[in-house]
Amino acid sequence: MEVAKELLAGNRLALSRAITAIENEYEEATDIMKELYPHTGHAYVLGITGPPGAGKSTLTEKIAKAYREQGKTVGIIAVDPTSPFTGGAILGDRIRMNSLTLDEGVFIRSMGTRGSLGGLSHKTADAVKALDAFGKDIIIVETVGVGQSEVDIVKAADTTIVVLIPGMGDDIQAIKAGILEIGDLFTVNKSDLDGADKLVREINMMLDLDSLMTDWRPPISKVIASQGEGIDLLLADVGKHRQYIEGNGELARRRTKRAKDELLDILGAGIERRIKTHISDRLNGYVEQMKKHETDPYTLVNGILAEMLK
Amino acid sequence: MEKKIRVLVAKPGLDGHDRGAKVIARALRDAGFEVIYTGLRQTPEQIAEAALQEDVNVVAMSILSGAHPHLFPKVVNLLHEKGMKDVLIIGGGVIPEADIPALKEAGIAAVFTPGTNTSDVVDFIKNNVKM
Ligand code: B12
Ligand SMILES: Nc1nc2c(ncn2[C@@H]2O[C@H](COP(=O)(O)OP(=O)(O)OP(=O)(O)O)[C@@H](O)[C@H]2O)c(=O)[nH]1
Ligand SMILES: [Mg+2]
């Protein structure tokens, strides 16, 4: 199968195979990405993050439904943790999204983190590109349940929604450092439970203390994802944020930064591979010299770089 | 990145017995597979479509209610219609010996009944999966 061509022609199996090639780093993945790249950049990417069990998947389903009612097509990447011990994973986000499975305007793919620590997998960004090239209007990325440091979602998403739930007690203190700083929007899910208004107040207080505050103050909404309540208001806030960052150049800046990071990442990985191959015969000799303290790694690296980059 | 075996563990039909499916899902995860679990009460159409979107190598279905003669072959046909020709399809649950030959004929590669040792399932998948 000519995966990239079939994908661009709208073949769902080809889209699925392309994501597998990307995820497993098959040799053909580079060629697939080359063909898809010119067709990317049209989708709007929405990140959904928050602690484990906050209702991210349930909310994702309801948001996707709402966009479908507006006539938009939706791609979803749902990330769950890979066990560092066995390398296995149970990817369970789909359980909450079963009502979307038979809608041809929606494509859902589950991914394991496979060793990545930032809340996504290393290949999530490329999988998003595949959905983008396929023609999805909106792409929703659900992160793993996060604590405070898994903030890679901001690099992948245009708008990031942080989902919190009442009854987290002092947890909000603990997570404020990391994920509270990345929210373009906050939503308090499970507002049917006690403590939702208290949580809204706490988030507000936290935002008051934020010294980096720009003229966008993240709105805080209350939703009951399991009953589909509050979704319209949340989407209206997403729309406002999109308008805001489109209007003031922030979206362009975010995407420029993303492109730059991507280029440097691929360049760095390519150089590393080339250099490692180039010195593979000499590597053990160098290590021996270091062990005998005849030379040091800094001198060696300077020599190798001078030789290769002239 | 090494290839990972991806498995869809699915419960077709209205049968609410899900312990077996969960035991299998956990055992496959512990064997290093990526397991997509979609929960109870899936139609054959939902199972086949989820298998396509997830590009799984294995579809593993569990039925204890007796609805297997109808539901298992239906999923096989839908998967083939969608172009998922290489996918390994296995089943398990309360399934009378007498029904097994017909299920194999219909494209179910193996059937695992109560008392199955999960390591046998892991070995069967490792030995028969096409990737
Ligand atoms: C526990 C149980 C229940 C629990 C279920 C709890 C749950 N959430 O799962 C409850 C009490 C809710 C229940 C209810 C009912 N049950 Co009940 N239940 C059982 C019982 C006693 C054990 C099933 C079990 O959990 N076993 C433990 C698990 C780990 O084993 P397992 O599922 O067999 O899985 C193993 C293998 O089969 C295999 N396997 C299973 N699936 C798969 C899939 C793959 C891909 C692979 C590789 C392997 C594999 O590997 C597993 C590990 O070895 C069985 C009798 C029996 N001995 O099987 C009856 C049984 C399944 N139930 C039965 C019935 C009739 C019912 C009810 C209709 C009763 C009623 N009239 O209300 C309801 C229906 C519920 C519903 N909504 O569907 C009948 C089914 C009859 C039939 N097939 O013709 C059985 C066989 C009892 C009987 N002898 O009559 N039940
Ligand atoms: N009371 C209540 N429960 C909810 C609500 N939304 C979701 N839930 C329940 O919360 C539980 C977790 O929901 P998920 O959507 O799986 O949460 P998640 O954040 O995706 O979980 P992980 O991906 O495992 O981190 C499920 O039992 C949901 O039914 C809500 O608005 N109110
Ligand atoms: Mg989830």
XYZ file of C-alpha atoms and ligand atoms in Angstrom:
565
model
C 0.000 0.000 0.000
C 1.253 3.498 -0.888
C 0.507 4.669 2.613
C 0.958 8.440 2.249
C -0.958 8.678 -1.047
C -3.803 6.518 0.221
C -3.948 8.545 3.422
C -4.192 11.785 1.478
C -6.967 10.205 -0.595
C -8.943 9.626 2.594
C -8.241 5.948 3.337
C -8.639 5.353 7.088
C -6.650 2.125 7.100
C -3.748 3.998 5.471
C -3.976 6.687 8.155
C -3.820 3.972 10.787
C -0.841 2.276 9.114
C 0.951 5.622 8.799
C 0.634 6.231 12.537
C 2.006 2.739 13.217
C 4.992 3.401 10.947
C 5.626 6.701 12.739
C 5.222 5.197 16.187
C 7.462 2.192 15.537
C 9.981 4.310 13.607
C 9.771 2.090 10.562
C 12.195 3.046 7.811
C 9.388 4.264 5.558
C 8.173 6.704 8.239
C 10.530 9.455 7.052
C 9.239 9.209 3.499
C 5.651 9.203 4.721
C 6.266 12.342 6.784
C 7.945 14.024 3.804
C 4.855 13.458 1.702
C 2.423 14.495 4.407
C 4.223 17.625 5.593
C 2.996 19.980 2.840
C -0.575 19.000 3.729
C -0.299 19.883 7.419
C -0.956 23.118 9.307
C -4.712 23.304 8.764
C -5.996 21.584 11.891
C -6.495 23.318 15.220
C -4.905 21.313 18.024
C -6.574 21.199 21.417
C -4.679 19.745 24.384
C -6.534 18.186 27.316
C -4.507 17.560 30.427
C -5.064 17.066 34.139
C -4.622 14.569 36.953
C -5.453 10.861 36.610
C -9.166 10.169 36.571
C -10.168 13.837 36.215
C -12.489 12.924 33.356
C -10.235 13.889 30.449
C -11.484 11.079 28.197
C -15.125 11.670 29.089
C -14.660 15.366 28.344
C -12.827 14.605 25.098
C -15.793 12.566 23.912
C -18.231 15.365 24.693
C -16.048 18.043 23.070
C -15.641 15.902 19.960
C -19.403 15.423 19.769
C -19.985 19.162 20.051
C -17.537 19.883 17.206
C -19.196 17.189 15.105
C -22.517 18.987 15.595
C -20.839 22.082 14.152
C -19.921 19.991 11.120
C -16.216 19.763 11.935
C -14.205 16.551 11.614
C -12.199 15.420 14.627
C -9.037 13.427 15.250
C -8.161 12.226 18.736
C -4.857 11.020 20.142
C -5.261 9.546 23.624
C -2.074 8.812 25.529
C -1.826 6.378 28.437
C 1.264 5.343 30.414
C 3.533 2.498 29.359
C 4.842 0.366 32.228
C 8.541 1.065 32.678
C 8.981 -2.499 33.922
C 7.293 -4.603 31.260
C 7.014 -2.126 28.376
C 3.342 -3.060 28.194
C 0.338 -0.795 28.570
C -3.396 -0.874 28.965
C -4.779 1.889 26.794
C -8.235 2.471 28.232
C -9.240 5.946 27.105
C -11.446 4.569 24.324
C -13.808 3.087 26.923
C -15.188 6.610 27.412
C -15.388 7.342 23.699
C -17.312 4.378 22.348
C -20.129 6.525 21.046
C -17.679 8.078 18.564
C -16.327 4.848 17.103
C -18.816 4.503 14.274
C -18.806 8.177 13.307
C -16.729 8.337 10.125
C -15.890 11.965 10.861
C -13.909 10.923 13.930
C -10.671 8.974 14.143
C -9.326 7.910 17.542
C -5.871 6.526 18.164
C -4.484 5.373 21.520
C -0.764 5.668 22.197
C 1.448 4.414 25.040
C 4.079 6.817 26.375
C 6.814 4.258 25.549
C 9.372 5.755 27.901
C 8.640 9.426 27.342
C 8.174 11.338 30.588
C 6.431 14.532 29.511
C 2.847 13.231 29.432
C 2.856 12.406 25.711
C 4.889 9.956 23.649
C 7.850 11.028 21.516
C 5.793 10.393 18.402
C 2.575 12.158 19.384
C 3.441 15.302 17.420
C 4.008 13.312 14.227
C 0.794 11.337 14.746
C -1.009 14.679 15.049
C 0.514 15.661 11.693
C -0.851 12.500 10.099
C -4.378 13.365 11.317
C -3.859 16.934 10.140
C -2.792 15.836 6.648
C -5.771 13.473 6.567
C -7.906 16.603 6.813
C -9.208 16.637 10.366
C -10.392 20.132 11.362
C -9.885 19.696 15.091
C -7.346 17.410 16.732
C -7.722 16.686 20.428
C -4.711 15.345 22.318
C -5.443 13.758 25.712
C -2.328 13.431 27.870
C -1.702 10.767 30.484
C -2.918 11.679 33.953
C -0.342 14.258 35.011
C 1.220 15.467 38.247
C 3.311 18.585 38.034
C 6.022 18.182 35.481
C 4.407 16.525 32.487
C 3.946 19.624 30.390
C 4.926 18.533 26.866
C 1.359 19.186 25.762
C 2.067 22.914 25.406
C 4.555 22.103 22.672
C 1.961 20.129 20.741
C -1.268 22.076 21.275
C -2.567 25.451 20.123
C -4.919 25.721 23.096
C -4.418 23.732 26.299
C -7.281 22.939 28.670
C -6.341 21.915 32.199
C -9.029 19.739 33.778
C -9.246 19.706 37.583
C -11.734 18.109 39.946
C -13.095 19.010 43.379
C -11.867 17.148 46.404
C -8.215 17.145 45.484
C -7.545 18.774 48.857
C -4.108 20.244 49.088
C -3.202 18.653 45.795
C -3.862 21.880 44.017
C -0.943 23.334 45.933
C 1.271 20.537 44.775
C 0.373 20.772 41.114
C 0.327 24.525 40.818
C 3.961 24.753 39.848
C 3.690 22.668 36.746
C 0.403 22.157 35.075
C -1.312 25.246 36.391
C 1.144 27.375 34.443
C 0.287 25.774 31.126
C -3.484 26.228 31.133
C -4.908 28.559 28.519
C -8.230 27.522 30.008
C -9.217 25.784 33.203
C -12.221 23.623 33.642
C -13.534 22.137 36.854
C -15.039 18.776 35.919
C -17.324 16.687 38.154
C -19.082 19.859 39.236
C -21.891 17.598 40.396
C -19.651 16.818 43.374
C -19.163 19.058 46.427
C -16.408 21.603 46.358
C -16.529 22.779 42.741
C -17.038 26.429 43.641
C -14.309 26.262 46.249
C -11.933 24.895 43.596
C -12.872 27.694 41.202
C -12.003 30.200 43.952
C -8.678 28.501 44.579
C -7.733 28.539 40.924
C -8.697 32.205 40.777
C -6.454 32.954 43.719
C -3.613 31.148 42.074
C -4.110 33.139 38.890
C -4.108 36.367 40.909
C -0.638 35.482 42.143
C 0.674 34.731 38.675
C 3.227 37.416 37.982
C 3.723 36.425 34.363
C 0.098 37.170 33.565
C -0.452 38.568 30.093
C -3.646 40.273 29.035
C -5.186 36.797 28.595
C -6.567 35.645 31.904
C -7.407 31.957 31.619
C -11.159 31.540 31.999
C -12.400 28.951 34.473
C -15.482 26.963 33.587
C -17.452 24.308 35.416
C -18.531 21.176 33.574
C -20.124 17.820 34.260
C -18.525 15.825 31.489
C -20.426 12.633 32.253
C -23.702 14.468 31.635
C -22.458 16.750 28.881
C -23.170 19.853 30.938
C -21.199 23.056 30.416
C -19.560 21.898 27.195
C -21.007 24.729 25.095
C -19.566 27.386 27.398
C -16.227 25.610 27.463
C -16.118 25.528 23.669
C -17.046 29.191 23.554
C -13.986 29.867 25.753
C -11.844 27.770 23.398
C -13.161 29.886 20.526
C -12.267 33.082 22.396
C -8.776 31.849 23.107
C -8.293 30.865 19.502
C -9.447 34.289 18.345
C -7.159 35.948 20.859
C -4.019 34.086 19.826
C -4.843 34.369 16.145
C -5.423 38.092 16.519
C -2.293 39.042 18.445
C 0.179 36.834 16.632
C 0.626 34.392 19.524
C -0.568 31.398 17.486
C 1.951 32.220 14.778
C 4.662 32.562 17.431
C 3.740 29.213 19.012
C 3.809 27.499 15.651
C 7.095 29.140 14.689
C 8.652 27.905 17.898
C 7.245 24.445 17.269
C 8.718 24.357 13.774
C 12.089 25.527 15.059
C 12.159 22.947 17.885
C 11.168 20.264 15.436
C 13.920 21.173 12.996
C 16.548 21.300 15.725
C 15.358 17.976 17.178
C 15.560 16.193 13.849
C 18.862 17.867 13.047
C 20.297 16.931 16.440
C 19.176 13.321 16.102
C 20.598 13.147 12.570
C 23.979 14.569 13.572
C 24.174 12.263 16.560
C 23.481 9.234 14.377
C 26.052 10.291 11.773
C 28.776 10.982 14.316
C 28.148 7.759 16.224
C 28.397 5.748 13.031
C 31.491 7.640 11.973
C 33.427 6.983 15.185
C 32.021 3.541 15.978
C 35.325 1.787 15.116
C 37.340 4.115 17.320
C 34.914 4.388 20.210
C 36.392 1.621 22.353
C 39.901 2.959 21.811
C 38.814 6.370 23.048
C 37.225 4.832 26.103
C 40.442 2.927 26.874
C 42.444 6.156 26.641
C 40.027 7.794 29.060
C 40.219 4.913 31.500
C 43.996 5.238 31.563
C 43.563 8.990 31.991
C 45.729 9.582 28.928
C 43.154 12.033 27.692
C 39.809 13.509 28.661
C 36.396 13.427 26.935
C 36.407 17.168 26.227
C 39.571 17.004 24.183
C 38.274 13.961 22.336
C 34.949 15.571 21.486
C 36.625 18.755 20.262
C 38.818 16.644 18.015
C 35.926 14.607 16.614
C 33.787 17.688 15.985
C 36.647 19.551 14.314
C 37.247 16.562 12.070
C 33.597 16.080 11.104
C 32.333 19.617 10.791
C 35.092 21.167 8.740
C 11.879 1.821 18.643
C 11.102 -1.881 18.617
C 7.769 -3.036 17.233
C 5.135 -3.585 19.874
C 2.375 -6.127 19.621
C -0.930 -4.261 19.850
C -4.008 -6.156 20.967
C -7.650 -5.111 21.072
C -9.422 -6.895 23.942
C -13.131 -6.696 23.228
C -16.423 -7.816 24.746
C -18.954 -8.231 21.944
C -22.675 -8.286 22.586
C -24.691 -7.769 25.742
C -22.756 -10.210 27.935
C -21.689 -8.474 31.160
C -19.078 -10.998 32.361
C -15.869 -9.002 32.130
C -13.526 -10.643 34.636
C -11.986 -12.954 32.071
C -11.425 -10.100 29.598
C -9.756 -8.027 32.310
C -7.555 -10.920 33.431
C -6.444 -11.432 29.839
C -5.881 -7.690 29.295
C -3.640 -7.492 32.347
C -1.696 -10.626 31.457
C -1.027 -9.307 27.959
C 0.113 -5.960 29.320
C 2.477 -7.732 31.699
C 3.853 -9.623 28.713
C 4.838 -6.254 27.218
C 1.961 -5.833 24.762
C -0.043 -2.662 24.207
C -3.617 -3.574 25.068
C -6.537 -1.463 23.948
C -9.566 -2.264 26.071
C -12.887 -0.853 24.915
C -15.164 -2.040 27.714
C -18.439 -3.914 27.688
C -21.235 -4.192 25.148
C -19.485 -3.565 21.860
C -21.168 -4.270 18.554
C -19.168 -6.215 15.942
C -19.047 -3.008 13.874
C -17.512 -1.061 16.774
C -14.935 -3.778 17.391
C -13.852 -3.934 13.752
C -13.638 -0.152 13.438
C -11.664 0.209 16.687
C -9.288 -2.490 15.448
C -8.751 -0.531 12.243
C -8.170 2.827 13.951
C -5.765 1.270 16.445
C -4.024 -0.836 13.770
C -3.875 -3.793 16.145
C -2.102 -7.038 15.351
C -4.500 -9.116 17.428
C -8.232 -8.966 18.139
C -9.043 -10.913 21.316
C -12.749 -11.374 22.126
C -14.355 -12.734 25.273
C -17.891 -14.142 25.502
C -19.436 -16.113 28.372
C -23.085 -15.742 27.446
C -23.301 -18.221 24.608
C -23.566 -15.675 21.791
C -20.211 -16.646 20.251
C -21.508 -18.683 17.251
C -23.061 -15.552 15.806
C -20.806 -12.735 17.045
C -17.289 -14.124 16.523
C -17.698 -14.868 12.776
C -19.400 -11.520 12.245
C -16.350 -9.674 13.580
C -14.033 -11.785 11.398
C -16.002 -10.845 8.290
C -16.092 -7.150 9.133
C -12.343 -7.084 9.774
C -11.677 -8.715 6.420
C -14.028 -6.294 4.671
C -12.027 -3.412 6.126
C -8.796 -4.783 4.731
C -7.470 -6.057 8.076
C -6.433 -9.365 6.539
C -3.337 -10.122 8.605
C -4.880 -9.574 12.006
C -4.784 -12.568 14.373
C -8.265 -13.184 15.791
C -8.717 -15.230 18.956
C -11.597 -15.831 21.342
C -12.303 -17.144 24.807
C -14.863 -17.638 27.539
C -17.534 -20.232 28.202
C -17.503 -21.996 24.846
C -18.537 -25.654 24.446
C -15.924 -27.936 22.837
C -18.455 -28.844 20.168
C -18.624 -25.241 18.908
C -14.887 -24.799 18.470
C -14.345 -26.435 15.042
C -16.967 -24.197 13.428
C -15.381 -21.095 14.986
C -11.963 -22.083 13.671
C -13.506 -22.682 10.270
C -14.895 -19.133 10.459
C -11.446 -17.635 11.060
C -10.952 -17.683 14.828
C -7.356 -18.875 15.167
C -7.752 -20.267 18.690
C -10.353 -20.540 21.441
C -9.470 -20.450 25.154
C -11.959 -21.827 27.688
C -12.256 -21.523 31.505
C -9.138 -22.591 33.358
C -6.850 -21.299 30.620
C -3.356 -20.434 31.782
C -2.705 -16.861 30.643
C 0.875 -17.690 29.695
C -0.523 -20.082 27.059
C -2.392 -17.152 25.526
C 0.778 -15.024 25.530
C 2.760 -17.814 23.875
C 0.074 -18.436 21.273
C 0.055 -14.755 20.291
C 3.855 -14.521 20.148
C 4.024 -17.612 17.951
C 1.217 -16.694 15.574
C 1.107 -12.917 15.261
C 2.017 -11.457 11.868
C 3.901 -8.182 11.958
C -18.715 -14.596 38.071
C -19.921 -14.946 37.241
C -20.906 -13.989 37.134
C -20.758 -12.583 37.713
C -19.992 -11.752 36.688
C -19.072 -10.699 37.280
C -18.263 -10.031 36.222
N -18.216 -8.711 36.264
O -17.658 -10.627 35.357
C -22.255 -12.173 37.841
C -22.748 -12.574 39.190
C -22.542 -10.675 37.636
C -22.891 -13.063 36.786
C -24.101 -12.804 36.208
C -24.726 -13.616 35.284
N -24.290 -14.854 34.891
Co -22.580 -15.555 35.347
N -21.071 -16.514 35.859
C -20.048 -16.207 36.614
C -19.125 -17.444 36.736
C -19.468 -18.121 38.059
C -17.652 -17.186 36.683
C -17.164 -16.303 35.524
C -15.823 -15.698 35.865
O -15.716 -14.517 36.191
N -14.761 -16.498 35.840
C -13.409 -16.060 36.126
C -12.724 -15.606 34.829
C -11.317 -15.151 35.103
O -12.717 -16.710 33.970
P -13.250 -16.718 32.484
O -14.133 -15.563 32.214
O -13.717 -18.049 32.129
O -11.920 -16.414 31.642
C -10.878 -17.358 31.519
C -10.978 -18.204 30.268
O -12.311 -18.486 29.894
C -10.231 -17.469 29.244
N -10.890 -16.381 28.513
C -12.057 -15.761 28.718
N -12.240 -14.809 27.803
C -11.190 -14.815 26.988
C -10.875 -14.056 25.872
C -9.688 -14.293 25.197
C -9.361 -13.468 24.010
C -8.807 -15.282 25.642
C -7.550 -15.504 24.930
C -9.126 -16.055 26.761
C -10.300 -15.804 27.420
O -9.165 -16.921 29.983
C -9.600 -16.582 31.305
C -8.498 -16.927 32.250
O -8.360 -18.298 32.351
C -19.597 -18.285 35.500
C -19.425 -19.782 35.630
C -18.078 -20.268 35.227
N -17.540 -21.144 35.985
O -17.506 -19.798 34.216
C -21.053 -17.890 35.378
C -21.726 -17.956 34.005
C -20.789 -17.401 32.943
N -22.854 -17.036 34.184
C -23.940 -17.454 33.575
C -25.164 -16.743 33.580
C -26.346 -17.460 32.927
C -25.290 -15.486 34.189
C -26.550 -14.626 34.240
C -27.386 -14.575 32.949
C -27.379 -15.159 35.417
C -28.764 -14.563 35.570
N -29.743 -15.328 35.168
O -28.873 -13.443 36.019
C -26.026 -13.250 34.639
C -25.789 -12.384 33.380
C -24.874 -11.204 33.613
C -24.710 -10.341 32.402
N -25.029 -9.054 32.504
O -24.293 -10.776 31.361
C -23.728 -18.768 32.859
C -23.641 -18.599 31.332
C -24.357 -19.761 30.647
C -24.039 -19.952 29.196
N -22.942 -19.507 28.652
O -24.816 -20.593 28.541
C -22.421 -19.305 33.555
C -21.559 -20.171 32.638
C -22.906 -20.101 34.790
C -23.628 -21.386 34.387
N -22.935 -22.504 34.437
O -24.782 -21.341 34.092
N -22.114 -14.126 36.508
N -19.312 12.404 39.079
C -18.741 12.573 37.887
N -17.945 11.615 37.393
C -17.365 11.827 36.194
C -17.578 13.004 35.447
N -16.851 12.930 34.312
C -16.217 11.736 34.338
N -16.524 11.067 35.463
C -16.050 9.722 35.877
O -14.681 9.792 36.238
C -14.032 8.569 35.947
C -12.769 8.820 35.152
O -13.130 9.359 33.903
P -12.146 9.355 32.661
O -12.784 10.158 31.584
O -11.708 7.995 32.337
O -10.914 10.141 33.292
P -9.470 10.409 32.666
O -9.021 11.718 33.199
O -9.526 10.262 31.202
O -8.625 9.232 33.300
P -7.137 8.767 32.905
O -7.019 8.834 31.417
O -7.074 7.381 33.450
O -6.213 9.700 33.614
C -15.048 7.723 35.199
O -15.615 6.820 36.109
C -16.071 8.725 34.737
O -17.346 8.171 34.560
C -18.446 14.011 36.015
O -18.683 15.077 35.431
N -18.981 13.732 37.218
Mg -8.369 9.046 29.961
